[in-house]
Amino acid sequence: MKLMEGCWFSVGLEGESVRRVIAGCGPYVVCLVGLVILAEQLSYHWKKGRLPGPQLVVPFLGSAVPMILDPTRFWAEQARRAESSGQGLSADFLVGRFIVFIRSTELSHKVFANVRPDAFHLIGHPFGKKLFGDHNLIYMFDQAHKDLRRRIAPNFTPRALATYAALQQRVILAHLRKWLALSSASASASEPISLRLLCRDMNLETSQTVFAGPYLSREARERFNRDYNLFNVGLMALPFDLPGSAFRRARLAVSRLTLAGAAAASKARMRAGAEPTCLVDFWMQNSLREIAEAEAEAEAADAEEVGGHLFDFLFAAQDASTSSLCWAVALLDAHPEVLARVRDEVAARWSPESGEPIPAEALREMRYTEAVAREVVRLRPPATMVPHIAGEPFPLTEWYTVPKGAIVFPSVYESSFQGFPDPARFDPDRFSDERQEDRVYKRNFLAFGAGPHQCVGQRYAINHLVLFIALFASLLDFKRNRTDGCDDIAYVPTIVPKDDCQVYLSQRCARFPSF
């Protein structure tokens, strides 16, 4: 017993010693933390210079919490500061990173035109490399980037786009049938249905069908859908790469989102002389024309590379297109005179009773419907900002140099409301042959970017929106469930109507087409 008491006494002395050490170190730890915080604040102010922005920032996190809780308000405040200062720029701090928001169209063009190793690096997302990996198309520079875009170009020829249009329409039609059935079954059609997630599912199937065609099994598509959902949630989460976190789940999901098998299968089929039926077929057909037969290892590496770029296309097409489809429905409902003109134009060139998809020639003749699509994209550009990182200090203006490592956010949304007459008005006629505002104010129409990294698939994206508008308006009657704030902007991470676009649907045509 005495031995045990002695042991406890000894332990007590050691515990007391530890407490004294901790108590003695406490002031030094507090001082160290204070110095780190002070250094962070001083660094922020040195980088900010004359730019408007918060005077004090939360240590490490900065404005990350308000940005995630209410991104619409956060980015609107950045734009307000940039405009009110008259400088076209504002500054803030996000998770240890200094950021510069760019409202000025001309300064945005300066960023887009200077994507190179010693200037700006396109990153797509503030923490994109952790999610996308280092070999994404958007991270390429100079000749390697030019060579890849040259290889991609044959995927978007008129012949290829016509092939895709037939595939797109079949998927759209199948989903419109599902939406109509869902709306009819929704509490006996007395409850609206929300289109955002339905559009997203439709776009994911469209992208998989157009880009990878017959080379994805049903099981592979289901796995891809689950992983893509995890990836999308991670885009909006705090970038803490910890076990169980949404960001970690997203990063692991991306590692599984490979389409290398589809590329390899397509290459074998194209080598056998088959006709292209999807995007990867056109890519592989052109690749086989240019390159002599490669060794097995080289072919496997090529399949991995192409598979990775197919995922880039899927990511680029998915949520951006969902955003545009939702806004198209919302804006057509709010402007019945525009909807009537669209329906008349489509009816003059195609009938649901024909039993055939809209021909490529008829699609090209739907000039007003395309103007509607372009005005939707102008008024509500899906990706409102295009993040870049400064690889080196860059003199953005005569009086301000972007510091190395800063993330800059050129706002294509803000540019859409500059230059154009009455820019807040939904007016498809601004894209008519008579007014040609798309040419006069071309520098302000930045929804597809500018410079060397301008979206290579923009013609495909516009075609998809035109086809959706034509089929949706012709086959369905729809009515928006309008509530207070339903048209407010929500970030998911692209922008969508706050209510997820709730509508009532009913069949408009006498008989649904069956192509």
Coordinates of C-alpha atoms in Angstrom, one line a residue:
M1 CA 0.0 0.0 0.0
K2 CA 2.8 2.4 0.9
L3 CA 4.5 1.5 -2.4
M4 CA 1.3 2.4 -4.3
E5 CA 0.9 5.6 -2.4
G6 CA 4.5 6.5 -3.3
C7 CA 3.8 5.8 -7.0
W8 CA 0.7 8.0 -6.9
F9 CA 2.7 10.7 -5.2
S10 CA 5.4 10.5 -7.8
V11 CA 2.9 10.7 -10.6
G12 CA 1.3 13.7 -8.9
L13 CA 4.7 15.5 -8.9
E14 CA 5.3 14.7 -12.6
G15 CA 1.8 16.0 -13.4
E16 CA 2.4 19.2 -11.5
S17 CA 5.7 19.6 -13.4
V18 CA 3.9 19.3 -16.7
R19 CA 1.3 21.8 -15.7
R20 CA 4.0 24.2 -14.6
V21 CA 5.8 23.8 -18.0
I22 CA 2.6 24.3 -19.9
A23 CA 1.7 27.4 -17.8
G24 CA 5.2 28.7 -18.3
C25 CA 5.0 28.2 -22.1
G26 CA 1.5 29.7 -22.3
P27 CA 2.5 33.3 -22.7
Y28 CA 5.1 32.4 -25.4
V29 CA 2.5 30.4 -27.3
V30 CA 0.0 33.3 -27.1
C31 CA 2.8 35.7 -28.3
L32 CA 3.7 33.3 -31.2
V33 CA 0.1 33.0 -32.3
G34 CA -0.3 36.8 -32.0
L35 CA 2.8 37.3 -34.2
V36 CA 1.5 34.9 -36.8
I37 CA -1.9 36.7 -36.9
L38 CA -0.2 40.1 -37.1
A39 CA 2.1 38.9 -39.9
E40 CA -0.9 37.6 -41.8
Q41 CA -2.7 40.9 -41.4
L42 CA 0.3 42.9 -42.5
S43 CA 0.8 40.6 -45.5
Y44 CA -2.8 41.0 -46.5
H45 CA -2.6 44.8 -46.3
W46 CA 0.7 44.9 -48.2
K47 CA -0.8 42.8 -51.0
K48 CA -4.1 44.8 -51.0
G49 CA -2.5 48.2 -51.4
R50 CA -5.1 50.7 -52.6
L51 CA -7.7 48.1 -53.4
P52 CA -11.0 48.3 -51.5
G53 CA -11.5 45.3 -49.1
P54 CA -12.0 44.4 -45.4
Q55 CA -9.6 46.2 -43.0
L56 CA -9.2 43.1 -40.8
V57 CA -9.6 39.5 -41.9
V58 CA -10.4 36.4 -39.8
P59 CA -7.1 34.5 -39.2
F60 CA -6.5 31.8 -41.8
L61 CA -10.2 31.5 -42.8
G62 CA -10.6 35.1 -43.9
S63 CA -14.1 35.5 -45.5
A64 CA -14.5 31.7 -46.3
V65 CA -17.4 31.2 -43.9
P66 CA -19.7 34.0 -45.3
M67 CA -18.7 33.0 -48.8
I68 CA -19.8 29.4 -48.3
L69 CA -22.9 30.3 -46.3
D70 CA -24.1 33.0 -48.8
P71 CA -22.0 33.1 -51.9
T72 CA -24.5 35.3 -53.8
R73 CA -24.2 38.0 -51.2
F74 CA -20.4 37.6 -50.9
W75 CA -19.7 38.0 -54.6
A76 CA -22.2 40.9 -54.9
E77 CA -20.3 42.7 -52.2
Q78 CA -17.0 42.2 -54.0
A79 CA -18.6 43.7 -57.2
R80 CA -20.1 46.6 -55.2
R81 CA -16.7 47.4 -53.7
A82 CA -15.0 47.2 -57.1
E83 CA -17.6 49.4 -58.7
S84 CA -17.9 52.0 -55.9
S85 CA -14.2 52.5 -55.8
G86 CA -14.0 53.3 -59.5
Q87 CA -11.0 51.0 -59.8
G88 CA -12.8 47.9 -61.1
L89 CA -11.0 45.8 -58.5
S90 CA -11.5 44.7 -54.9
A91 CA -9.6 42.4 -52.5
D92 CA -10.3 39.8 -49.9
F93 CA -8.8 36.8 -48.1
L94 CA -10.0 33.1 -48.4
V95 CA -8.5 30.2 -46.5
G96 CA -5.0 31.6 -46.4
R97 CA -5.1 32.9 -49.9
F98 CA -5.2 36.6 -51.0
I99 CA -7.8 37.2 -53.7
V100 CA -8.5 39.9 -56.2
F101 CA -12.0 40.3 -57.7
I102 CA -12.1 41.9 -61.2
R103 CA -15.2 43.7 -62.4
S104 CA -13.6 45.7 -65.3
T105 CA -14.1 44.0 -68.6
E106 CA -10.8 45.3 -70.0
L107 CA -8.8 44.0 -67.0
S108 CA -10.6 40.6 -67.3
H109 CA -9.4 40.5 -70.9
K110 CA -5.9 41.3 -69.7
V111 CA -6.0 38.2 -67.5
F112 CA -7.4 36.0 -70.2
A113 CA -4.8 37.1 -72.7
N114 CA -1.9 36.4 -70.4
V115 CA -2.3 32.7 -69.4
R116 CA 1.3 31.5 -69.4
P117 CA 3.9 30.2 -66.9
D118 CA 5.2 33.6 -66.0
A119 CA 1.8 35.3 -65.7
F120 CA -1.6 33.8 -64.9
H121 CA -2.5 30.2 -64.6
L122 CA -6.1 29.2 -65.2
I123 CA -7.3 27.0 -62.2
G124 CA -11.1 26.8 -62.7
H125 CA -11.6 26.5 -58.9
P126 CA -9.6 28.1 -56.0
F127 CA -8.5 24.6 -55.0
G128 CA -8.9 23.0 -58.3
K129 CA -5.5 21.2 -58.6
K130 CA -6.3 19.3 -55.4
L131 CA -9.6 18.1 -57.0
F132 CA -8.9 17.9 -60.7
G133 CA -5.2 16.8 -60.5
D134 CA -2.3 18.3 -62.3
H135 CA -3.0 17.1 -65.9
N136 CA -6.3 18.8 -66.5
L137 CA -6.7 20.6 -69.8
I138 CA -7.1 24.0 -68.1
Y139 CA -3.6 23.7 -66.5
M140 CA -1.8 23.4 -69.9
F141 CA 0.3 26.1 -71.4
D142 CA 2.0 27.2 -74.7
Q143 CA 2.6 24.6 -77.4
A144 CA 1.3 21.6 -75.5
H145 CA -2.0 23.5 -75.0
K146 CA -2.1 24.6 -78.7
D147 CA -1.4 21.0 -79.8
L148 CA -4.2 19.6 -77.7
R149 CA -6.7 22.2 -78.9
R150 CA -5.7 21.3 -82.5
R151 CA -6.4 17.6 -81.7
I152 CA -9.7 18.5 -80.2
A153 CA -11.0 20.7 -83.0
P154 CA -12.1 17.8 -85.3
N155 CA -14.5 16.8 -82.5
F156 CA -16.6 19.9 -83.2
T157 CA -16.9 20.0 -87.0
P158 CA -20.4 20.4 -88.5
R159 CA -20.4 16.7 -89.3
A160 CA -19.6 15.8 -85.7
L161 CA -22.1 18.3 -84.3
A162 CA -24.8 16.9 -86.5
T163 CA -24.0 13.4 -85.1
Y164 CA -24.2 14.7 -81.6
A165 CA -27.5 16.6 -82.2
A166 CA -29.3 13.3 -82.9
L167 CA -28.0 11.8 -79.7
Q168 CA -28.8 14.9 -77.7
Q169 CA -32.4 14.9 -78.9
R170 CA -33.0 11.3 -78.0
V171 CA -31.8 11.8 -74.5
I172 CA -33.7 15.1 -74.1
L173 CA -36.9 13.5 -75.4
A174 CA -36.6 10.5 -73.0
H175 CA -36.2 12.8 -70.1
L176 CA -39.1 15.1 -71.1
R177 CA -41.3 12.0 -71.0
K178 CA -40.1 11.3 -67.5
W179 CA -40.7 14.8 -66.4
L180 CA -44.2 14.8 -67.8
A181 CA -45.0 11.6 -66.0
L182 CA -43.5 12.9 -62.8
S183 CA -45.5 16.1 -63.0
S184 CA -48.7 14.2 -63.6
A185 CA -48.0 12.0 -60.6
S186 CA -47.0 14.9 -58.3
A187 CA -50.0 15.0 -56.0
S188 CA -52.4 14.7 -59.0
A189 CA -50.5 17.5 -60.8
S190 CA -51.3 20.0 -58.1
E191 CA -47.7 20.3 -56.9
P192 CA -44.9 21.7 -59.0
I193 CA -41.7 19.8 -59.8
S194 CA -38.2 21.2 -59.4
L195 CA -36.2 21.1 -62.7
R196 CA -32.6 21.7 -61.5
L197 CA -31.7 18.1 -60.5
L198 CA -33.8 16.7 -63.3
C199 CA -31.9 18.9 -65.8
R200 CA -28.6 17.8 -64.2
D201 CA -29.5 14.1 -64.6
M202 CA -30.5 14.7 -68.2
N203 CA -27.3 16.6 -68.9
L204 CA -25.1 13.9 -67.3
E205 CA -26.7 11.2 -69.5
T206 CA -26.4 13.5 -72.5
S207 CA -22.7 14.1 -71.9
Q208 CA -22.0 10.4 -71.3
T209 CA -23.9 9.5 -74.5
V210 CA -22.4 12.2 -76.7
F211 CA -18.8 12.0 -75.3
A212 CA -18.4 8.3 -74.5
G213 CA -21.2 6.8 -76.6
P214 CA -21.6 3.0 -76.4
Y215 CA -18.4 2.5 -74.4
L216 CA -19.9 3.0 -70.9
S217 CA -22.0 0.2 -69.5
R218 CA -25.0 0.9 -67.3
E219 CA -23.0 -0.1 -64.2
A220 CA -20.2 2.2 -65.2
R221 CA -22.6 5.1 -65.7
E222 CA -24.2 4.5 -62.3
R223 CA -20.8 4.5 -60.6
F224 CA -19.8 7.6 -62.6
N225 CA -23.0 9.3 -61.5
R226 CA -22.4 8.6 -57.8
D227 CA -18.8 9.7 -58.0
Y228 CA -19.7 12.9 -59.9
N229 CA -22.2 13.8 -57.2
L230 CA -19.5 13.5 -54.6
F231 CA -17.2 15.6 -56.7
N232 CA -19.9 18.3 -57.1
V233 CA -20.6 18.5 -53.3
G234 CA -16.8 18.8 -52.7
L235 CA -16.7 21.9 -55.0
M236 CA -18.8 23.8 -52.5
A237 CA -17.1 22.5 -49.3
L238 CA -14.3 24.0 -47.2
P239 CA -11.0 22.7 -48.7
F240 CA -10.0 20.6 -45.6
D241 CA -8.5 17.4 -47.0
L242 CA -9.4 15.3 -43.9
P243 CA -10.7 11.7 -43.6
G244 CA -14.5 11.8 -44.0
S245 CA -14.7 15.4 -45.2
A246 CA -16.7 16.3 -48.3
F247 CA -13.5 17.6 -49.9
R248 CA -11.7 14.3 -49.3
R249 CA -14.6 12.3 -50.7
A250 CA -14.6 14.6 -53.8
R251 CA -10.9 14.2 -54.3
L252 CA -11.1 10.4 -54.1
A253 CA -14.2 10.4 -56.4
V254 CA -12.2 12.2 -59.1
S255 CA -9.5 9.6 -59.0
R256 CA -12.2 7.0 -59.9
L257 CA -13.7 9.2 -62.6
T258 CA -11.7 7.8 -65.5
L259 CA -12.9 7.2 -69.1
A260 CA -9.6 5.6 -70.3
G261 CA -11.4 2.4 -71.0
A262 CA -13.9 4.2 -73.3
A263 CA -11.0 5.8 -75.2
A264 CA -9.2 2.5 -75.7
A265 CA -12.3 0.7 -76.9
S266 CA -13.1 3.5 -79.3
K267 CA -9.6 3.4 -80.7
A268 CA -9.9 -0.3 -81.4
R269 CA -13.3 0.2 -83.1
M270 CA -12.0 3.1 -85.2
R271 CA -8.9 1.1 -86.3
A272 CA -11.3 -1.5 -87.5
G273 CA -12.9 1.0 -89.9
A274 CA -16.2 1.7 -88.1
E275 CA -18.0 5.1 -88.5
P276 CA -17.9 7.6 -85.6
T277 CA -21.0 7.6 -83.4
C278 CA -19.8 9.9 -80.5
L279 CA -17.1 12.4 -79.6
V280 CA -14.4 10.0 -78.6
D281 CA -14.8 8.2 -81.9
F282 CA -14.1 11.4 -83.8
W283 CA -11.2 12.0 -81.6
M284 CA -9.7 8.6 -82.0
Q285 CA -10.4 8.5 -85.8
N286 CA -8.4 11.8 -86.2
S287 CA -5.7 10.5 -83.9
L288 CA -5.3 7.4 -86.0
R289 CA -5.0 9.5 -89.1
E290 CA -2.2 11.6 -87.7
I291 CA -0.2 9.1 -85.7
A292 CA 1.4 5.9 -86.9
E293 CA 0.7 2.7 -85.1
A294 CA 2.1 3.1 -81.5
E295 CA 3.5 0.5 -79.1
A296 CA 1.0 -1.0 -76.6
E297 CA 2.4 1.0 -73.7
A298 CA 2.1 4.3 -75.6
E299 CA -1.4 3.4 -76.6
A300 CA -2.4 2.8 -73.0
A301 CA -0.8 6.1 -72.0
D302 CA -2.8 7.8 -74.9
A303 CA -6.0 6.2 -73.7
E304 CA -5.4 7.5 -70.1
E305 CA -4.7 11.0 -71.4
V306 CA -7.8 11.1 -73.6
G307 CA -9.9 9.5 -70.8
G308 CA -8.8 12.3 -68.5
H309 CA -9.7 15.0 -71.1
L310 CA -13.1 13.4 -71.6
F311 CA -13.7 13.9 -67.9
D312 CA -12.7 17.6 -68.4
F313 CA -15.4 17.8 -71.1
L314 CA -18.0 16.2 -68.8
F315 CA -17.2 18.6 -66.0
A316 CA -17.3 21.6 -68.3
A317 CA -20.7 20.6 -69.9
Q318 CA -22.5 19.3 -66.9
D319 CA -23.4 22.0 -64.3
A320 CA -22.9 24.9 -66.7
S321 CA -25.6 23.4 -69.1
T322 CA -27.9 22.7 -66.1
S323 CA -27.7 26.3 -65.2
S324 CA -28.6 27.6 -68.7
L325 CA -31.5 25.1 -69.1
C326 CA -33.1 26.2 -65.8
W327 CA -32.7 29.9 -66.6
A328 CA -34.1 29.3 -70.1
V329 CA -37.3 27.9 -68.7
A330 CA -37.6 30.7 -66.1
L331 CA -37.0 33.4 -68.7
L332 CA -39.3 31.9 -71.3
D333 CA -42.1 31.7 -68.7
A334 CA -41.5 35.3 -67.7
H335 CA -41.6 36.5 -71.4
P336 CA -44.5 34.8 -73.2
E337 CA -44.0 36.9 -76.3
V338 CA -40.5 35.4 -76.7
L339 CA -41.9 31.9 -76.1
A340 CA -44.5 32.4 -78.8
R341 CA -41.9 33.4 -81.3
V342 CA -39.7 30.4 -80.5
R343 CA -42.7 28.1 -81.0
D344 CA -43.6 29.6 -84.3
E345 CA -40.0 29.4 -85.6
V346 CA -39.6 25.7 -84.6
A347 CA -43.1 24.8 -86.0
A348 CA -42.1 26.3 -89.4
R349 CA -39.1 23.9 -89.6
W350 CA -40.1 20.8 -87.6
S351 CA -43.1 18.9 -86.5
P352 CA -43.3 16.4 -83.6
E353 CA -45.5 14.2 -85.8
S354 CA -42.6 13.7 -88.2
G355 CA -41.2 11.0 -86.1
E356 CA -37.7 12.3 -86.8
P357 CA -35.3 14.4 -84.8
I358 CA -34.8 18.1 -85.7
P359 CA -32.4 18.0 -88.7
A360 CA -29.1 19.7 -88.5
E361 CA -30.1 22.0 -91.4
A362 CA -33.3 23.1 -89.5
L363 CA -31.3 23.6 -86.3
R364 CA -29.0 26.1 -88.2
E365 CA -32.0 27.9 -89.5
M366 CA -33.5 28.6 -86.0
R367 CA -31.8 32.0 -85.7
Y368 CA -34.2 33.5 -83.2
T369 CA -34.2 30.4 -81.0
E370 CA -30.4 30.6 -81.0
A371 CA -30.6 34.3 -80.2
V372 CA -32.7 33.3 -77.2
A373 CA -30.1 30.8 -76.1
R374 CA -27.3 33.3 -76.4
E375 CA -29.3 35.9 -74.5
V376 CA -29.9 33.4 -71.7
V377 CA -26.2 32.8 -71.5
R378 CA -25.4 36.5 -71.5
L379 CA -27.9 37.5 -68.9
R380 CA -27.1 34.5 -66.6
P381 CA -23.6 33.2 -67.5
P382 CA -23.4 29.8 -65.7
A383 CA -19.8 30.1 -64.4
T384 CA -19.9 33.7 -63.2
M385 CA -16.1 33.9 -62.6
V386 CA -13.0 32.2 -64.0
P387 CA -10.4 31.9 -61.3
H388 CA -6.7 32.3 -62.2
I389 CA -3.6 32.3 -60.0
A390 CA -0.6 34.6 -60.5
G391 CA 2.4 32.5 -61.2
E392 CA 4.6 35.7 -60.9
P393 CA 3.9 39.3 -59.9
F394 CA 1.9 40.8 -62.7
P395 CA 1.3 44.5 -63.4
L396 CA -2.4 44.5 -64.0
T397 CA -2.7 48.3 -64.0
E398 CA -0.2 51.2 -63.9
W399 CA -0.7 51.4 -60.2
Y400 CA -1.4 47.9 -59.1
T401 CA 0.7 44.7 -59.4
V402 CA -1.0 41.4 -58.6
P403 CA 1.3 39.6 -56.1
K404 CA 2.6 36.1 -56.9
G405 CA 0.2 33.4 -55.6
A406 CA -2.8 35.7 -55.5
I407 CA -6.0 34.2 -57.0
V408 CA -7.8 36.6 -59.4
F409 CA -11.5 36.3 -60.2
P410 CA -12.4 37.9 -63.6
S411 CA -16.2 38.3 -63.4
V412 CA -17.8 37.4 -66.7
Y413 CA -21.2 38.1 -65.0
E414 CA -20.3 41.7 -64.3
S415 CA -19.0 42.1 -67.9
S416 CA -22.4 40.9 -69.2
F417 CA -24.0 44.0 -67.7
Q418 CA -21.5 46.5 -69.2
G419 CA -21.6 48.0 -72.7
F420 CA -24.9 46.4 -73.8
P421 CA -27.9 48.8 -73.9
D422 CA -30.4 48.2 -71.1
P423 CA -28.2 45.2 -70.0
A424 CA -30.6 43.9 -67.3
R425 CA -33.4 43.4 -69.8
F426 CA -33.9 39.9 -71.4
D427 CA -33.9 40.9 -75.1
P428 CA -32.9 38.2 -77.6
D429 CA -33.2 40.6 -80.5
R430 CA -30.0 42.2 -79.4
F431 CA -28.4 39.2 -81.2
S432 CA -30.3 39.8 -84.4
D433 CA -28.7 40.6 -87.8
E434 CA -30.1 44.1 -87.6
R435 CA -28.7 45.0 -84.1
Q436 CA -25.7 42.6 -84.0
E437 CA -24.9 43.5 -80.3
D438 CA -23.0 40.3 -80.0
R439 CA -20.4 41.8 -82.4
V440 CA -20.6 45.4 -81.3
Y441 CA -20.2 44.4 -77.6
K442 CA -18.2 41.2 -78.2
R443 CA -15.6 42.1 -75.6
N444 CA -18.4 42.1 -72.9
F445 CA -19.8 38.7 -73.9
L446 CA -17.4 36.5 -71.9
A447 CA -19.6 33.6 -70.9
F448 CA -17.3 31.3 -72.9
G449 CA -14.1 33.0 -71.8
A450 CA -11.5 34.7 -74.1
G451 CA -7.9 34.3 -75.1
P452 CA -6.1 31.0 -75.6
H453 CA -8.3 29.1 -73.1
Q454 CA -11.7 30.2 -74.6
C455 CA -14.2 27.3 -74.5
V456 CA -13.5 25.0 -77.4
G457 CA -17.0 23.4 -77.1
Q458 CA -19.1 26.6 -77.1
R459 CA -20.8 25.6 -80.4
Y460 CA -21.8 22.3 -78.9
A461 CA -23.1 24.1 -75.7
I462 CA -25.2 26.5 -77.7
N463 CA -26.6 23.7 -79.9
H464 CA -27.6 21.8 -76.7
L465 CA -29.4 24.8 -75.3
V466 CA -31.2 25.5 -78.7
L467 CA -32.3 21.9 -79.0
F468 CA -33.6 21.8 -75.4
I469 CA -35.5 25.1 -75.9
A470 CA -37.0 23.9 -79.2
L471 CA -38.1 20.5 -77.8
F472 CA -39.3 21.7 -74.4
A473 CA -41.3 24.6 -75.9
S474 CA -42.8 22.5 -78.7
L475 CA -43.7 19.4 -76.7
L476 CA -44.7 20.8 -73.3
D477 CA -46.9 23.5 -71.9
F478 CA -45.3 24.8 -68.7
K479 CA -46.1 27.3 -65.9
R480 CA -43.7 28.5 -63.3
N481 CA -44.6 28.3 -59.7
R482 CA -43.7 31.9 -58.9
T483 CA -42.9 32.7 -55.3
D484 CA -41.1 35.6 -53.7
G485 CA -37.4 35.5 -54.5
C486 CA -37.7 32.5 -56.9
D487 CA -35.6 34.2 -59.5
D488 CA -32.9 35.2 -57.1
I489 CA -29.5 33.8 -57.9
A490 CA -28.2 30.7 -56.0
Y491 CA -24.7 29.3 -56.4
V492 CA -24.5 25.4 -56.7
P493 CA -21.6 26.2 -57.8
T494 CA -22.9 27.5 -61.1
I495 CA -25.8 29.9 -60.8
V496 CA -29.5 28.7 -60.8
P497 CA -32.8 30.1 -59.8
K498 CA -33.1 30.1 -56.0
D499 CA -36.2 27.8 -56.1
D500 CA -34.5 25.3 -58.4
C501 CA -37.0 26.3 -61.1
Q502 CA -40.3 24.9 -60.0
V503 CA -42.8 24.3 -62.8
Y504 CA -46.1 22.6 -63.7
L505 CA -45.9 20.6 -66.9
S506 CA -48.5 19.2 -69.3
Q507 CA -48.3 17.8 -72.8
R508 CA -48.7 20.3 -75.6
C509 CA -48.3 18.3 -78.8
A510 CA -51.0 15.8 -80.0
R511 CA -48.5 12.9 -79.9
F512 CA -45.0 12.7 -78.5
P513 CA -42.4 11.9 -81.2
S514 CA -40.8 8.4 -81.0
F515 CA -37.4 8.8 -82.6

